[in-house]
Short mmCIF file of C-alpha atoms in Angstrom, two decimals:
data_model
loop_
_atom_site.label_atom_id
_atom_site.label_comp_id
_atom_site.label_asym_id
_atom_site.label_seq_id
_atom_site.Cartn_x
_atom_site.Cartn_y
_atom_site.Cartn_z
CA ARG A 1 18.11 47.43 10.57
CA ARG A 2 19.54 44.29 12.23
CA GLU A 3 16.37 43.91 14.32
CA PHE A 4 14.21 44.27 11.18
CA LEU A 5 16.23 41.65 9.29
CA GLY A 6 16.10 39.35 12.30
CA LEU A 7 12.35 39.63 12.46
CA MET A 8 12.06 38.96 8.73
CA GLY A 9 14.32 35.91 9.06
CA GLY A 10 12.19 34.52 11.87
CA ALA A 11 9.02 35.09 9.90
CA ALA A 12 10.45 33.32 6.87
CA ALA A 13 11.37 30.34 9.01
CA ALA A 14 7.79 30.15 10.20
CA TRP A 15 6.24 30.21 6.73
CA PRO A 16 4.75 26.93 5.55
CA LEU A 17 7.10 25.03 3.27
CA ALA A 18 4.64 25.39 0.39
CA ALA A 19 4.62 29.17 0.81
CA GLN A 20 8.42 29.23 0.83
CA ALA A 21 8.46 27.06 -2.28
CA GLN A 22 6.04 29.38 -4.03
CA GLN A 23 8.19 32.34 -3.06
CA ALA A 24 11.13 30.53 -4.64
CA GLY A 25 9.10 29.75 -7.75
CA LEU A 26 9.06 25.98 -7.18
CA PRO A 27 6.02 23.89 -8.08
CA VAL A 28 4.55 22.08 -5.07
CA VAL A 29 3.42 18.44 -5.02
CA GLY A 30 1.04 17.45 -2.23
CA VAL A 31 1.22 13.93 -0.80
CA LEU A 32 -1.85 12.67 1.07
CA SER A 33 -1.35 9.34 2.81
CA ALA A 34 -3.59 7.38 5.13
CA GLY A 35 -0.43 5.82 6.58
CA SER A 36 2.59 7.16 8.44
CA LEU A 37 6.15 7.96 7.45
CA ASP A 38 7.44 5.09 9.62
CA GLY A 39 5.50 2.50 7.65
CA TYR A 40 5.75 4.12 4.22
CA ALA A 41 9.30 5.51 4.08
CA ASN A 42 10.35 3.14 1.29
CA ASN A 43 7.18 3.88 -0.68
CA ALA A 44 7.72 7.63 -0.32
CA ALA A 45 11.30 7.18 -1.50
CA ALA A 46 10.04 5.29 -4.58
CA PHE A 47 7.65 8.17 -5.36
CA ARG A 48 10.51 10.66 -5.14
CA GLN A 49 12.59 8.38 -7.34
CA GLY A 50 9.91 8.50 -10.02
CA LEU A 51 9.94 12.29 -9.83
CA LYS A 52 13.73 12.34 -10.02
CA GLU A 53 13.85 10.06 -13.05
CA SER A 54 11.57 12.54 -14.78
CA GLY A 55 13.68 15.56 -13.93
CA PHE A 56 12.26 16.76 -10.60
CA VAL A 57 14.41 16.67 -7.46
CA ALA A 58 12.79 17.55 -4.13
CA GLY A 59 14.26 20.74 -2.71
CA GLN A 60 15.87 21.73 -5.99
CA ASN A 61 13.18 22.26 -8.61
CA VAL A 62 10.11 20.90 -6.82
CA ALA A 63 8.76 21.01 -3.26
CA ILE A 64 6.79 18.22 -1.61
CA GLU A 65 4.18 18.81 1.10
CA TYR A 66 3.33 15.65 3.07
CA ARG A 67 0.15 15.04 5.02
CA TRP A 68 0.10 11.77 7.00
CA ALA A 69 -3.12 10.54 8.61
CA ALA A 70 -1.23 7.80 10.52
CA GLY A 71 -4.17 5.40 10.30
CA GLN A 72 -6.73 7.93 11.51
CA TYR A 73 -9.00 7.83 8.48
CA ASP A 74 -11.30 10.56 9.77
CA ARG A 75 -8.43 13.07 9.43
CA LEU A 76 -8.10 12.56 5.68
CA PRO A 77 -10.75 15.09 4.53
CA ALA A 78 -9.16 17.88 6.58
CA LEU A 79 -5.66 16.97 5.41
CA ALA A 80 -6.82 16.90 1.79
CA ALA A 81 -8.43 20.33 2.27
CA GLU A 82 -5.11 21.64 3.64
CA LEU A 83 -3.29 20.57 0.49
CA VAL A 84 -5.96 22.17 -1.69
CA GLY A 85 -5.62 25.36 0.35
CA LEU A 86 -1.88 25.38 -0.34
CA LYS A 87 -2.66 25.47 -4.08
CA VAL A 88 -0.41 22.54 -4.88
CA GLU A 89 0.09 21.64 -8.54
CA VAL A 90 -0.78 17.96 -8.12
CA ILE A 91 -1.85 15.68 -5.26
CA PHE A 92 -0.57 12.14 -4.84
CA ALA A 93 -3.01 10.07 -2.73
CA SER A 94 -1.96 6.72 -1.29
CA GLY A 95 -2.48 4.27 1.53
CA GLY A 96 -5.90 2.99 0.49
CA ASN A 97 -8.86 4.10 -1.60
CA ILE A 98 -10.21 6.06 1.35
CA ALA A 99 -7.35 8.55 0.88
CA VAL A 100 -8.08 8.84 -2.85
CA ARG A 101 -11.76 9.48 -2.20
CA ALA A 102 -10.92 12.18 0.35
CA ALA A 103 -8.75 13.92 -2.24
CA LYS A 104 -11.46 13.59 -4.91
CA LEU A 105 -14.01 15.18 -2.60
CA ALA A 106 -11.62 18.01 -1.78
CA THR A 107 -11.01 19.06 -5.39
CA SER A 108 -12.27 18.44 -8.89
CA THR A 109 -9.67 20.67 -10.53
CA ILE A 110 -6.26 19.88 -9.04
CA PRO A 111 -4.81 16.80 -10.80
CA LEU A 112 -4.78 13.66 -8.61
CA VAL A 113 -2.45 10.68 -8.94
CA PHE A 114 -3.15 7.57 -6.87
CA THR A 115 -1.80 4.15 -6.01
CA SER A 116 -4.38 1.49 -5.17
CA GLY A 117 -4.50 -2.17 -4.28
CA ALA A 118 -8.06 -2.48 -5.58
CA ASP A 119 -9.47 -2.51 -9.10
CA PRO A 120 -9.68 1.24 -9.91
CA VAL A 121 -12.84 0.88 -12.04
CA GLU A 122 -14.74 -1.54 -9.80
CA SER A 123 -13.95 0.55 -6.73
CA GLY A 124 -15.13 3.72 -8.46
CA LEU A 125 -11.88 5.67 -8.58
CA VAL A 126 -12.10 6.06 -12.36
CA THR A 127 -14.67 5.16 -15.01
CA SER A 128 -12.12 3.88 -17.52
CA LEU A 129 -8.54 2.63 -17.36
CA ASN A 130 -7.49 3.87 -20.78
CA ARG A 131 -9.24 7.23 -20.61
CA PRO A 132 -9.83 8.17 -16.98
CA GLU A 133 -12.26 11.05 -16.80
CA GLY A 134 -11.84 14.21 -14.80
CA ASN A 135 -8.75 14.97 -12.75
CA VAL A 136 -7.72 11.46 -11.60
CA THR A 137 -5.24 8.83 -12.79
CA GLY A 138 -2.70 6.52 -11.20
CA ALA A 139 -1.31 3.02 -10.81
CA SER A 140 -2.80 -0.10 -9.25
CA PHE A 141 -0.97 -3.10 -7.81
CA SER A 142 -4.22 -5.14 -7.63
CA GLY A 143 -3.33 -6.61 -4.26
CA ARG A 144 -6.82 -7.24 -2.93
CA ALA A 145 -7.97 -9.20 -5.98
CA LEU A 146 -5.31 -11.85 -5.44
CA GLY A 147 -6.83 -13.53 -2.38
CA PRO A 148 -7.95 -16.67 -4.29
CA LYS A 149 -4.45 -17.12 -5.72
CA ARG A 150 -2.95 -16.85 -2.24
CA LEU A 151 -5.26 -19.66 -1.10
CA GLU A 152 -3.94 -21.79 -3.99
CA LEU A 153 -0.36 -21.11 -2.92
CA ILE A 154 -1.18 -22.14 0.64
CA ARG A 155 -2.52 -25.42 -0.73
CA GLU A 156 0.75 -26.03 -2.60
CA VAL A 157 2.98 -25.25 0.39
CA LEU A 158 0.67 -26.85 2.99
CA PRO A 159 -1.37 -29.56 1.22
CA GLN A 160 -3.07 -30.59 4.47
CA ALA A 161 -4.18 -27.05 5.39
CA THR A 162 -7.97 -26.88 5.57
CA THR A 163 -8.69 -24.10 8.07
CA ILE A 164 -7.48 -20.71 6.89
CA ALA A 165 -7.75 -17.54 8.96
CA VAL A 166 -8.23 -14.23 7.16
CA LEU A 167 -7.22 -11.05 8.98
CA GLN A 168 -8.63 -7.73 7.79
CA ASN A 169 -9.11 -4.20 9.04
CA PRO A 170 -12.83 -3.54 9.73
CA LEU A 171 -12.29 0.06 8.61
CA ASN A 172 -11.04 -1.22 5.25
CA PRO A 173 -12.80 -4.56 4.72
CA LEU A 174 -12.98 -6.73 1.64
CA ARG A 175 -15.60 -5.52 -0.80
CA PRO A 176 -18.50 -7.97 -1.43
CA GLU A 177 -17.04 -9.07 -4.79
CA GLU A 178 -13.64 -9.72 -3.25
CA LEU A 179 -15.19 -11.61 -0.38
CA GLU A 180 -17.30 -13.72 -2.74
CA GLY A 181 -14.24 -14.59 -4.83
CA LEU A 182 -12.28 -15.61 -1.76
CA ARG A 183 -15.07 -17.82 -0.43
CA ALA A 184 -15.61 -19.46 -3.82
CA ALA A 185 -11.91 -20.27 -4.10
CA ALA A 186 -11.84 -21.71 -0.58
CA ALA A 187 -14.84 -23.94 -1.35
CA THR A 188 -13.14 -25.24 -4.50
CA LEU A 189 -9.97 -26.01 -2.56
CA GLY A 190 -11.82 -27.64 0.33
CA GLN A 191 -10.77 -24.92 2.76
CA GLN A 192 -12.76 -23.29 5.54
CA LEU A 193 -12.26 -19.60 6.21
CA ARG A 194 -12.31 -17.90 9.59
CA PHE A 195 -12.42 -14.12 9.53
CA LEU A 196 -10.79 -11.95 12.19
CA THR A 197 -10.52 -8.19 12.39
CA ALA A 198 -7.99 -5.72 13.75
CA GLY A 199 -8.25 -1.96 13.41
CA THR A 200 -5.58 -0.88 15.90
CA VAL A 201 -2.17 -2.08 17.05
CA GLY A 202 -3.74 -3.43 20.23
CA GLU A 203 -6.33 -5.35 18.23
CA ILE A 204 -3.56 -6.93 16.15
CA ASP A 205 -2.17 -8.41 19.38
CA GLN A 206 -5.66 -9.59 20.35
CA ALA A 207 -6.23 -11.16 16.93
CA PHE A 208 -3.05 -13.22 17.20
CA ALA A 209 -4.02 -14.27 20.71
CA GLN A 210 -7.26 -15.61 19.19
CA LEU A 211 -5.31 -17.33 16.43
CA SER A 212 -3.09 -18.97 19.01
CA GLN A 213 -6.18 -20.45 20.67
CA GLN A 214 -8.02 -21.42 17.47
CA ARG A 215 -4.90 -22.87 15.77
CA PRO A 216 -5.81 -22.43 12.09
CA ASP A 217 -3.54 -24.14 9.57
CA ALA A 218 -2.53 -20.86 7.92
CA LEU A 219 -3.23 -17.14 7.81
CA VAL A 220 -4.01 -14.80 4.90
CA LEU A 221 -3.31 -11.14 5.59
CA ASN A 222 -5.38 -8.70 3.56
CA GLY A 223 -3.61 -5.59 2.34
CA ASP A 224 -4.16 -2.60 4.59
CA LEU A 225 -2.10 0.44 5.55
CA LEU A 226 -2.25 -0.44 9.26
CA PHE A 227 -0.84 -3.89 8.58
CA THR A 228 1.83 -2.47 6.28
CA SER A 229 2.93 0.01 8.92
CA GLN A 230 2.99 -2.77 11.54
CA ARG A 231 4.62 -5.48 9.41
CA ASP A 232 7.49 -6.10 11.85
CA LEU A 233 5.00 -6.66 14.67
CA ILE A 234 2.81 -8.94 12.55
CA VAL A 235 5.76 -11.01 11.31
CA ALA A 236 7.02 -11.36 14.90
CA LEU A 237 3.59 -12.43 16.19
CA ALA A 238 3.13 -14.99 13.41
CA ALA A 239 6.54 -16.47 14.23
CA ARG A 240 5.90 -16.45 17.98
CA HIS A 241 2.59 -18.30 17.59
CA GLY A 242 3.89 -20.62 14.87
CA ILE A 243 1.32 -19.59 12.26
CA PRO A 244 2.27 -19.90 8.56
CA ALA A 245 1.13 -16.69 6.89
CA ILE A 246 0.93 -15.45 3.32
CA TYR A 247 1.13 -11.72 2.76
CA HIS A 248 0.21 -9.23 0.05
CA GLU A 249 3.60 -7.54 -0.21
CA GLU A 250 7.19 -8.73 -0.52
CA ALA A 251 8.27 -6.42 2.31
CA PHE A 252 6.80 -9.00 4.74
CA PRO A 253 9.02 -11.97 3.80
CA ARG A 254 11.94 -9.57 3.62
CA ALA A 255 11.13 -8.69 7.23
CA GLY A 256 11.09 -12.38 8.20
CA GLY A 257 7.59 -13.48 7.15
CA LEU A 258 6.98 -16.75 5.35
CA ILE A 259 5.67 -15.96 1.87
CA SER A 260 4.06 -13.23 -0.23
CA TYR A 261 2.30 -13.02 -3.56
CA GLY A 262 1.62 -9.81 -5.38
CA ALA A 263 2.84 -7.10 -7.69
CA SER A 264 5.52 -4.66 -6.65
CA VAL A 265 4.04 -1.89 -4.52
CA ILE A 266 7.31 0.01 -4.81
CA ALA A 267 7.01 -0.04 -8.61
CA ALA A 268 3.50 1.45 -8.37
CA TYR A 269 4.74 4.30 -6.16
CA ARG A 270 7.63 4.98 -8.55
CA GLN A 271 5.17 5.12 -11.45
CA ALA A 272 3.01 7.56 -9.48
CA GLY A 273 6.08 9.80 -9.20
CA ILE A 274 6.60 9.59 -12.96
CA TYR A 275 2.95 10.51 -13.57
CA ALA A 276 3.14 13.44 -11.13
CA ALA A 277 6.18 14.70 -13.03
CA ARG A 278 4.39 14.41 -16.36
CA ILE A 279 1.51 16.46 -14.96
CA LEU A 280 3.98 19.10 -13.73
CA LYS A 281 5.22 19.26 -17.32
CA GLY A 282 1.69 19.90 -18.60
CA ALA A 283 0.06 16.50 -19.13
CA LYS A 284 -3.60 16.07 -18.15
CA PRO A 285 -4.72 13.10 -15.98
CA ALA A 286 -7.34 12.12 -18.57
CA ASP A 287 -4.54 11.54 -21.08
CA LEU A 288 -2.58 9.25 -18.74
CA PRO A 289 -4.07 5.72 -18.65
CA VAL A 290 -4.35 4.02 -15.27
CA LEU A 291 -1.58 1.43 -15.11
CA LEU A 292 -2.12 -2.15 -13.98
CA PRO A 293 0.66 -4.56 -12.98
CA THR A 294 1.91 -7.08 -15.52
CA LYS A 295 4.06 -9.19 -13.19
CA PHE A 296 3.18 -10.90 -9.91
CA ASP A 297 5.90 -12.50 -7.82
CA VAL A 298 6.02 -15.23 -5.20
CA VAL A 299 8.66 -14.43 -2.58
CA LEU A 300 9.54 -17.12 -0.02
CA ASN A 301 11.63 -16.77 3.12
CA LEU A 302 13.29 -20.16 3.51
CA LYS A 303 14.58 -19.38 6.99
CA ALA A 304 11.03 -18.64 8.15
CA ALA A 305 9.84 -21.91 6.58
CA LYS A 306 12.49 -23.88 8.47
CA ALA A 307 11.63 -22.12 11.74
CA LEU A 308 8.00 -23.22 11.25
CA GLY A 309 9.13 -26.79 10.53
CA LEU A 310 7.81 -26.65 6.96
CA LYS A 311 9.36 -28.74 4.23
CA VAL A 312 8.65 -26.76 1.09
CA PRO A 313 8.20 -29.05 -1.94
CA GLU A 314 11.17 -28.93 -4.30
CA SER A 315 8.85 -28.45 -7.27
CA PHE A 316 7.36 -25.38 -5.60
CA LEU A 317 10.80 -23.87 -5.08
CA LEU A 318 11.85 -24.58 -8.66
CA PHE A 319 8.74 -23.66 -10.59
CA ARG A 320 6.59 -21.37 -8.45
CA VAL A 321 8.89 -19.18 -6.40
CA ASP A 322 10.34 -16.09 -8.08
CA GLU A 323 12.67 -15.21 -5.22
CA VAL A 324 13.98 -17.21 -2.30
CA ILE A 325 15.22 -15.33 0.76
CA GLU A 326 17.68 -17.38 2.77
#
């Protein structure tokens, strides 16, 4: 009898977490991310917080199955298929539209909740914000549409800056409309853009080596999961090479970067958790409007500015900056 119980205990330990959750009668939420836990731990915590605020606590009355692609985009379809095979109640897709599209291709019936830095309609995630069709809804932080505004902020902090480098991931490049908007803004401001690409950690190092040789006046970093997961490295390289950089997310100036402009990514992940909870309670994605941000903040790290030898205009600090990190 002891041997039989021992074998049963070992088998139970080997069951997938989703299977154990189903045995315990818990609903299972699948999380599909193009990023990694190291780079997205705070975001994942915000998603769980949204669930908790709506009455679902991981390990108590809901189970969460994570699938991390860790920047290997080609793994996303298989990871999405795994979650579908586990018969999860809802899938949360994050870390770029490529993850959302992989989830959409994997299922047309399981409800999907997303976070996205792009316009959800223009990028084809949904057909309508107010009444998203099918099984998809979510929250956008509109990060990639803010490039022109970031160029304006560079002009205010660095009035003499005329050559601006733009770093993007070639696997997740600016869409033609975004690129056109950025170039039009640069032309209006009298700025010249130089585009660089980096799709791996090694290529990030190479890109900054190029920047060190070319000496642009400033750098714009386009939102991308690779860059988010490597923010400490990017901030350190920008400081080492003395390049003023503006980022898409406040986590960068909090890590020592110069300045950021954008909506709260953490707030979008929290909202995704709230939506996932509402779906667990019976709501349909088509009845949950896609949420857009209403507030965009400028966050400035004053210590980083001083290290770069920048004298930030007093008027900028008083009237443009929402938060100063000292």
